[in-house]
């Protein structure tokens, strides 16, 4: 499931020559199977492997000798860090356990625009620019900008935010032209205009709730703090929450459940429960 872990930044996987230092016969599949058997998902060694992978920097760990024995980690003094083989193994095992695809840098070059936006959701700025450059290689820039613009309306909230940012920062006049047309689309155009800070495209009354839900849902998708999600809607939340009862954004129910389960103001939580009942057609 995608919500098992926060979205992960891409991994720079080691080269075959680096892996061959520890697995000289190239039998990585057999190596992976052996690590599955040896590393208990609930054991301290596996948990240490996860911590090192998520941190992407040396850490002081207890009970991580098994990682060193397997060639997955080394230490200089007390901190451990992953070896190239450890990085490869950690990505394999964590992806399998979480069901989440952890991206590998350079693998989006042949993706379509929708796949690119989906993949770039967790990329830091430098890696995003590098991956985009690989995707653009061999593509006409104007056509690529148009392809991204066509993907934005059907993208997830976070992918949509990435697409707007890319067109506004990386495609010059082509991106500006596509965004200038996109902002006049119903609903999605209001979101695009809000993200660009455009004063010439105000949301219509029926679009306000859609914009609020899309912004909140993007934070949820990224794995943001719950407080960020609840604060993203507005200051006068109890009144605004009632607007969501008629919002047909696909993430409306998920956003309302966050307010029901986590908002500290009982009045806001109650308004969210009422809005969710109305959304489901259950109000009496």
C-alpha positions as MATLAB code, in Angstrom:
seq = 'XXXXXXXXXXXXXXXXXXXXXXXXXXXXXXXXXXXXXXXXXXXXXXXXXXXXXXXXXXXXXXXXXXXXXXXXXXXXXXXXXXXXXXXXXXXXXXXXXXXXXXXXXXXXXXXXXXXXXXXXXXXXXXXXXXXXXXXXXXXXXXXXXXXXXXXXXXXXXXXXXXXXXXXXXXXXXXXXXXXXXXXXXXXXXXXXXXXXXXXXXXXXXXXXXXXXXXXXXXXXXXXXXXXXXXXXXXXXXXXXXXXXXXXXXXXXXXXXXXXXXXXXXXXXXXXXXXXXXXXXXXXX';
ca = [
       0.000    0.000    0.000;
       1.248    3.515   -0.875;
       0.411    4.797    2.601;
       2.650    2.306    4.419;
       5.639    4.640    4.002;
       5.889    8.310    3.144;
       6.734    8.830   -0.511;
      10.402    8.001   -0.920;
      12.994   10.007   -2.867;
      14.629    8.162   -5.764;
      17.522    5.785   -5.217;
      20.777    5.920   -7.142;
      21.307    2.200   -7.463;
      24.912    0.991   -7.589;
      26.463   -0.236  -10.805;
      26.876   -3.920  -11.610;
      30.610   -3.616  -10.927;
      29.932   -2.262   -7.447;
      27.509   -5.086   -6.709;
      29.910   -7.658   -8.112;
      32.376   -6.876   -5.316;
      30.065   -8.764   -2.950;
      28.134  -10.985   -5.372;
      30.806  -11.884   -7.931;
      28.754  -14.450   -9.818;
      25.993  -11.929  -10.496;
      23.320  -14.013   -8.801;
      21.466  -11.091   -7.239;
      18.134  -12.909   -7.306;
      19.595  -15.675   -5.177;
      21.174  -13.104   -2.898;
      17.854  -11.334   -2.430;
      16.135  -14.607   -1.577;
      18.808  -15.369    0.993;
      18.371  -11.983    2.646;
      14.612  -12.532    2.803;
      15.241  -15.693    4.809;
      17.944  -14.266    7.050;
      16.438  -10.885    7.921;
      13.348  -11.114   10.086;
      11.084   -8.124    9.249;
      10.474   -7.680   12.977;
      14.109   -8.143   13.941;
      16.587   -5.417   14.899;
      18.816   -6.009   11.862;
      15.983   -5.471    9.386;
      14.714   -2.434   11.292;
      18.253   -1.040   11.215;
      18.367   -1.622    7.465;
      15.123    0.332    7.079;
      16.395    3.190    9.243;
      19.617    3.466    7.242;
      17.749    3.388    3.952;
      15.223    6.041    4.956;
      17.899    8.284    6.479;
      20.321    7.928    3.526;
      23.150    8.829    5.890;
      25.266    7.065    8.542;
      23.495    6.273   11.808;
      24.457    4.897   15.187;
      22.612    1.578   15.541;
      22.407   -1.152   18.137;
      22.289   -4.844   17.189;
      23.292   -4.254   13.568;
      26.225   -6.671   13.467;
      24.244   -8.966   11.157;
      24.098   -6.233    8.539;
      27.891   -5.956    8.656;
      28.333   -9.738    8.452;
      26.129   -9.843    5.343;
      28.032   -7.020    3.683;
      24.996   -4.733    3.800;
      26.533   -2.101    6.063;
      29.944   -0.948    7.210;
      30.937    1.313   10.042;
      33.691    3.760   10.732;
      33.744    3.961   14.494;
      30.130    3.752   15.708;
      27.945    4.977   12.799;
      26.816    2.424   10.240;
      26.232    3.209    6.569;
      24.862    1.075    3.755;
      27.188   -0.497    1.233;
      26.143   -0.516   -2.463;
      24.839   -4.029   -1.930;
      22.997   -2.896    1.191;
      21.293   -0.113   -0.746;
      20.171   -2.569   -3.430;
      18.956   -5.080   -0.854;
      17.166   -2.486    1.266;
      15.203   -1.155   -1.700;
      14.233   -4.685   -2.727;
      13.039   -5.814    0.700;
      11.343   -2.567    1.730;
       9.482   -2.343   -1.583;
       8.252   -5.912   -1.181;
       7.186   -5.449    2.412;
       5.464   -2.083    1.968;
       4.024   -2.689   -1.487;
       5.382    0.742   -2.425;
       7.509    1.197   -5.514;
      10.600    3.156   -4.487;
      11.790    4.964   -7.611;
      15.213    4.471   -9.139;
      16.813    7.540  -10.662;
      16.802    7.384  -14.457;
      13.913    4.959  -14.891;
      11.304    7.533  -15.981;
      12.943    8.449  -19.292;
      10.494    6.341  -21.316;
       7.401    7.014  -19.196;
       4.440    8.921  -20.568;
       3.588   12.308  -19.051;
       1.233   10.808  -16.478;
       3.887    8.309  -15.395;
       6.493   11.064  -15.151;
       4.297   13.203  -12.897;
       3.436   10.216  -10.725;
       7.083    9.235  -10.405;
       8.372   12.736   -9.636;
       6.096   13.257   -6.639;
       8.811   12.418   -4.108;
      11.859   13.769   -5.945;
      13.993   16.501   -4.355;
      14.675   19.478   -6.619;
      18.063   18.361   -7.961;
      16.962   14.811   -8.731;
      13.720   16.097  -10.262;
      15.683   18.289  -12.672;
      17.967   15.391  -13.553;
      15.070   13.010  -14.185;
      13.217   15.622  -16.251;
      16.309   16.176  -18.410;
      16.428   12.451  -19.125;
      12.722   12.430  -19.986;
      13.116   15.390  -22.361;
      16.072   13.871  -24.218;
      14.862   13.094  -27.736;
      11.518   14.865  -27.179;
      10.362   18.120  -28.713;
      10.085   20.591  -25.830;
       6.900   22.223  -27.080;
       5.199   18.863  -27.602;
       6.423   17.689  -24.191;
       4.912   20.746  -22.508;
       1.591   20.071  -24.232;
       1.705   16.419  -23.156;
       2.260   17.400  -19.521;
      -0.571   19.914  -19.653;
      -2.945   17.239  -20.968;
      -1.952   14.933  -18.094;
      -2.530   17.471  -15.316;
      -6.360   17.331  -15.187;
      -6.395   13.550  -14.716;
      -3.406   13.404  -12.362;
      -3.540   12.892   -8.601;
      -3.466   16.101   -6.521;
       0.251   15.838   -5.769;
       1.132   14.866   -9.348;
      -0.927   17.838  -10.509;
       1.086   20.154   -8.249;
       4.315   18.733   -9.686;
       3.066   19.267  -13.230;
       2.148   22.894  -12.569;
       5.565   23.519  -11.045;
       7.386   21.903  -13.953;
       5.494   23.868  -16.592;
       5.991   27.129  -14.717;
       9.712   26.700  -14.047;
      11.219   24.386  -16.664;
       9.488   25.040  -19.992;
       9.733   28.777  -20.516;
       7.234   30.241  -22.974;
       5.871   26.804  -23.882;
       4.969   26.092  -20.282;
       3.502   29.551  -19.756;
       1.330   29.131  -22.849;
       0.011   25.756  -21.729;
      -0.733   27.002  -18.214;
      -2.434   30.075  -19.642;
      -4.877   27.801  -21.432;
      -5.215   25.320  -18.607;
      -6.335   27.830  -15.971;
      -9.642   28.344  -17.746;
     -10.594   24.700  -17.398;
     -13.342   24.142  -14.800;
     -12.140   23.141  -11.314;
      -8.634   22.036  -12.266;
      -7.995   25.453  -13.753;
      -8.913   27.054  -10.439;
      -6.366   24.814   -8.692;
      -3.682   25.713  -11.235;
      -4.413   29.419  -10.838;
      -4.258   29.134   -7.046;
      -0.892   27.363   -7.185;
       0.455   30.022   -9.551;
      -0.960   32.876   -7.461;
      -2.885   34.210  -10.459;
      -5.238   37.056   -9.581;
      -6.855   37.068  -13.020;
      -8.529   33.696  -12.449;
     -10.550   33.613   -9.267;
     -12.383   30.384   -8.412;
     -16.096   30.400   -8.996;
     -18.167   29.766   -5.830;
     -18.708   26.137   -6.785;
     -14.943   25.680   -7.326;
     -13.745   26.903   -3.920;
     -14.319   23.591   -2.133;
     -12.688   21.691   -5.007;
      -9.530   23.813   -4.692;
      -9.402   23.356   -0.914;
      -9.777   19.586   -1.157;
      -7.158   19.322   -3.906;
      -4.620   21.273   -1.863;
      -5.278   19.240    1.282;
      -5.223   15.958   -0.631;
      -1.819   16.795   -2.125;
      -0.422   17.175    1.389;
      -1.948   13.852    2.414;
      -0.496   12.151   -0.646;
       2.961   13.467    0.140;
       2.711   12.212    3.709;
       2.589   15.658    5.284;
       1.813   16.326    8.913;
      -1.871   16.079    9.771;
      -1.719   19.583   11.231;
      -0.596   20.880    7.823;
      -3.642   19.289    6.226;
      -6.135   20.697    8.701;
      -4.537   24.142    8.591;
      -4.530   24.184    4.784;
      -8.292   24.581    4.444;
      -8.947   27.971    6.052;
      -9.135   29.834    9.351;
     -12.929   29.753    9.583;
     -12.941   25.993    9.289;
     -16.305   24.951   10.668;
     -18.076   27.125    8.114;
     -15.811   26.098    5.263;
     -16.083   22.394    6.061;
     -19.805   22.548    5.318;
     -18.950   23.532    1.736;
     -17.264   20.173    1.222;
     -20.571   18.310    1.568;
     -21.383   19.079   -2.067;
     -17.842   18.800   -3.440;
     -17.382   16.099   -6.068;
     -13.574   15.954   -5.807;
     -12.571   12.254   -5.567;
     -10.569   12.923   -2.378;
     -13.286   14.805   -0.481;
     -14.203   11.910    1.817;
     -10.559   11.232    2.721;
      -9.997   14.894    3.610;
     -13.152   15.032    5.712;
     -12.058   11.926    7.635;
      -8.826   13.692    8.583;
     -10.845   16.527   10.109;
     -13.159   14.068   11.865;
     -10.314   12.027   13.357;
      -7.673   14.651   14.050;
      -8.975   18.200   14.285;
      -8.631   19.541   17.851;
     -11.770   21.715   17.618;
     -14.873   19.578   18.371;
     -17.006   21.999   16.367;
     -14.895   21.480   13.248;
     -14.900   17.702   13.723;
     -18.684   17.749   14.105;
     -19.053   19.856   10.955;
     -16.873   17.370    9.097;
     -19.009   14.426   10.247;
     -22.149   16.204    9.083;
     -20.533   17.064    5.742;
     -19.449   13.462    5.237;
     -22.998   12.218    5.924;
     -24.357   14.691    3.414;
     -21.679   13.721    0.929;
     -22.779   10.103    1.186;
     -26.426   11.051    1.000;
     -27.061    9.811    4.556;
     -28.366   12.980    6.179;
     -31.971   12.890    7.402;
];
